[in-house]
Amino acid sequence: MIALRRSPPIIENVIPRRYHRLKQVLDRRQPDLTVLTEDVHKPHNLSAIIRTCDAVGIFEVHSVNVTAELPTFSQVSQGSEKWVFLNTHPDTKTAINYLKQQNFKVYAAHFSSQSLDYRQIDYTQPSAIIFGAEKWGVTQEAAQLADEHIIIPMLGMVQSLNVSVAAAVILFEAQRQRLAAQLYDNVRLDSETYHRVLFEWGYPEIAEICRQKGKPYPTLGDDGQIKE
Ligand code: SAM
């Protein structure tokens, strides 16, 4: 019997235009700005928040889903969940402690007697913003653990905004401040993360094979072609 040999997988190099686009996006990612969603469980809201995070340059979003299943996405995301990492935590306390250990100042978007206008905050400093569940808002535990509470002033009949709208308003203020401080002008990710993620975005299937085999990712040439 003739033994059939499997041919090695054909490596299709990422096209240079796409590679430079991926680099452009990574060049602007802001590892010190993030969001924690606390039981935001409607897929279209989570998707809209992730899409805003991508637009603002957020690298990683954190999520706690105590009452809900694992987060799912709707078409509202436009695929942005592929470009923003989602780090899920088992509970609120673990998530907030993790963020504090990473040196983030933690803000809860939450109505309380001590709430500050969201425009008073300096978002050029490491900032994590908690957004609460559609119906109940931020939990008491999260409100207590947060360093500050912030609100978008509401001057009409309705007491709150949709959670994804509130996230957009606050995150684009953070983007405005960071643009003014030129924080998008230089790469902010550390070199190891930058090159790892660039490879994973450009070559997801090969990255998966390398991970399964415990092999390092191949190095890339100037136009993103695999060198080895
Ligand atoms: N009844 C809830 C409450 O009292 O918090 C309303 C929840 S609201 C629909 C969902 C989340 O959106 C809130 O937990 C908060 O994080 C955010 N949010 C909505 N409107 C906001 C505003 N005006 N200022 C700050 N955050 C807001």
XYZ file of C-alpha atoms and ligand atoms in Angstrom:
255
model
C 0.000 0.000 0.000
C 1.265 3.466 -0.832
C 1.503 5.759 2.167
C -0.041 9.100 1.330
C 2.002 12.061 2.429
C 0.206 15.147 3.620
C 1.484 18.203 1.828
C 2.482 21.079 4.092
C -0.125 23.856 4.409
C 0.194 26.556 1.772
C 1.140 29.788 3.482
C -0.654 32.738 2.000
C 1.088 35.913 2.997
C -1.040 38.765 4.247
C -1.267 41.469 1.581
C 1.008 44.436 2.405
C -1.877 46.942 2.427
C -3.726 44.935 5.081
C -0.536 44.383 7.071
C 0.122 48.142 7.205
C -3.486 48.756 8.215
C -3.160 46.256 11.093
C 0.029 47.984 12.181
C -1.617 51.394 12.012
C -4.376 50.199 14.356
C -1.934 48.588 16.805
C 0.233 51.730 16.742
C -2.671 53.619 18.317
C -3.878 51.080 20.856
C -4.018 52.467 24.402
C -3.179 49.777 26.957
C -3.850 52.168 29.851
C -7.465 52.939 28.976
C -10.095 50.263 29.517
C -13.693 49.446 30.316
C -15.258 46.982 32.736
C -18.783 45.932 31.823
C -20.650 44.629 34.842
C -23.474 42.330 33.784
C -24.127 44.195 30.557
C -25.872 41.206 29.044
C -27.738 42.338 25.928
C -25.563 41.302 22.970
C -26.311 44.480 20.996
C -25.207 46.681 23.920
C -21.994 44.766 24.531
C -21.307 44.771 20.789
C -21.877 48.506 20.531
C -19.533 49.118 23.486
C -16.802 46.954 21.931
C -17.200 48.797 18.632
C -16.746 52.117 20.420
C -13.711 50.730 22.276
C -12.143 49.769 18.954
C -12.755 53.276 17.595
C -11.201 54.877 20.667
C -8.150 52.593 20.525
C -8.848 50.419 23.551
C -6.745 47.269 23.510
C -8.616 45.160 26.038
C -12.066 45.263 27.640
C -12.939 43.563 30.923
C -16.237 41.938 31.683
C -18.077 40.376 34.609
C -21.182 38.354 33.882
C -22.513 37.062 37.166
C -26.124 36.694 36.083
C -25.622 36.223 32.363
C -24.037 33.585 30.185
C -20.722 34.162 28.472
C -20.911 37.321 26.400
C -22.166 37.003 22.849
C -22.026 39.567 20.102
C -24.506 40.860 17.591
C -23.951 42.318 14.145
C -23.810 45.729 15.784
C -20.155 44.982 16.576
C -19.238 44.902 12.844
C -16.645 42.280 13.790
C -14.850 44.637 16.196
C -14.688 41.853 18.842
C -11.899 40.395 16.680
C -9.759 43.459 17.322
C -10.485 44.178 20.998
C -9.536 41.562 23.576
C -12.244 40.620 26.056
C -11.001 39.531 29.460
C -13.770 37.938 31.539
C -13.523 37.787 35.324
C -15.464 35.548 37.706
C -16.801 38.403 39.855
C -16.720 42.146 40.353
C -14.254 42.174 43.233
C -11.716 40.065 41.327
C -12.060 42.283 38.260
C -11.623 45.571 40.148
C -8.717 44.248 42.225
C -7.050 43.097 39.016
C -7.454 46.549 37.452
C -6.113 48.281 40.562
C -3.095 45.983 40.594
C -2.483 47.014 36.987
C -2.301 50.615 38.219
C -5.666 51.721 36.809
C -7.722 54.359 38.543
C -11.208 52.881 38.559
C -14.240 55.049 37.749
C -17.805 53.812 38.056
C -20.281 55.431 35.656
C -22.830 55.611 38.427
C -25.343 58.061 39.891
C -24.563 58.902 43.533
C -24.218 61.904 45.829
C -20.458 61.925 45.178
C -20.620 61.638 41.368
C -18.433 63.989 39.355
C -19.207 65.331 35.915
C -17.380 62.940 33.532
C -15.578 65.925 31.925
C -13.745 66.690 35.182
C -11.661 63.511 34.932
C -8.126 63.291 33.537
C -8.345 60.270 31.221
C -4.747 60.640 30.062
C -3.846 58.791 33.276
C -4.438 55.011 33.443
C -8.244 54.819 33.577
C -10.768 51.987 33.805
C -14.465 52.843 33.568
C -17.181 50.539 34.897
C -20.547 50.440 33.142
C -23.459 48.693 34.829
C -26.285 46.391 33.835
C -29.063 47.685 31.596
C -31.711 47.497 34.281
C -29.957 47.790 37.618
C -26.853 49.789 36.880
C -23.541 49.368 38.711
C -23.725 47.102 41.808
C -23.189 48.473 45.312
C -20.018 46.416 45.520
C -18.575 47.992 42.362
C -19.645 51.460 43.489
C -17.852 50.961 46.814
C -14.687 49.573 45.275
C -14.415 52.264 42.576
C -12.104 55.227 43.231
C -14.618 57.773 41.880
C -18.144 57.940 40.471
C -18.803 59.824 37.257
C -21.987 60.893 35.495
C -23.096 62.423 32.251
C -25.490 65.174 33.361
C -29.103 64.369 32.431
C -31.322 67.410 31.888
C -34.441 65.789 30.471
C -37.272 63.573 31.651
C -35.412 60.272 31.456
C -32.924 59.467 34.224
C -30.286 57.507 32.341
C -28.851 56.812 28.897
C -28.601 53.474 27.184
C -25.403 51.895 28.509
C -23.681 51.816 25.110
C -24.500 55.478 24.538
C -23.108 56.390 27.977
C -19.937 54.417 27.157
C -19.549 56.258 23.845
C -19.956 59.695 25.422
C -17.346 59.044 28.130
C -14.894 57.154 25.921
C -14.866 59.832 23.232
C -14.060 62.411 25.914
C -11.140 60.142 26.862
C -10.148 59.978 23.193
C -10.351 63.778 22.888
C -8.050 64.244 25.876
C -5.612 61.595 24.653
C -5.464 63.092 21.167
C -4.677 66.492 22.719
C -1.958 64.870 24.841
C -0.547 63.153 21.690
C -0.945 59.723 23.242
C -1.862 58.249 19.836
C 1.344 59.501 18.218
C 3.684 56.826 19.562
C 3.292 53.080 20.039
C 2.038 52.447 23.564
C 2.020 48.632 23.605
C 5.149 46.844 24.760
C 7.157 45.309 21.932
C 6.408 41.661 22.807
C 2.628 42.243 22.876
C 2.739 44.366 19.728
C 4.522 41.746 17.623
C 2.562 38.823 19.040
C -0.787 40.459 18.318
C 0.324 41.671 14.898
C 1.146 38.088 13.944
C -2.130 36.757 15.375
C -4.159 39.360 13.472
C -2.286 38.775 10.213
C -2.064 34.981 10.406
C -4.724 33.653 12.796
C -4.590 30.045 11.498
C -0.796 29.798 11.608
C -0.752 31.426 15.047
C -3.169 28.724 16.225
C -0.945 25.939 14.811
C 2.146 27.473 16.485
C 0.313 27.653 19.826
C -0.845 24.045 19.548
C 2.706 22.900 18.765
C 4.281 25.173 21.374
C 6.386 26.866 18.689
C 7.287 30.559 18.523
C 5.634 32.635 15.823
C 7.744 33.116 12.669
C 9.257 36.547 12.118
C 7.739 38.873 9.557
C 9.368 40.965 6.871
C 8.730 44.661 6.262
C 5.574 44.004 4.249
C 4.297 41.317 6.599
C 5.497 38.292 4.653
C 6.610 35.257 6.685
C 10.415 35.132 6.556
C 11.040 31.511 7.536
N -31.544 52.265 36.643
C -30.142 52.161 36.374
C -29.321 52.997 37.353
O -29.929 53.637 38.194
O -28.099 52.997 37.294
C -29.879 52.587 34.957
C -28.864 51.755 34.311
S -28.229 52.474 32.807
C -29.439 52.121 31.644
C -26.930 51.344 32.494
C -25.559 51.903 32.761
O -25.282 52.941 31.830
C -25.327 52.524 34.110
O -24.985 51.576 35.079
C -24.175 53.471 33.841
O -22.961 52.773 33.919
C -24.426 53.913 32.410
N -25.114 55.208 32.328
C -26.317 55.457 31.760
N -26.597 56.767 31.826
C -25.545 57.364 32.441
C -25.231 58.707 32.811
N -26.054 59.689 32.539
N -24.072 58.929 33.434
C -23.201 57.919 33.693
N -23.447 56.647 33.372
C -24.601 56.356 32.755
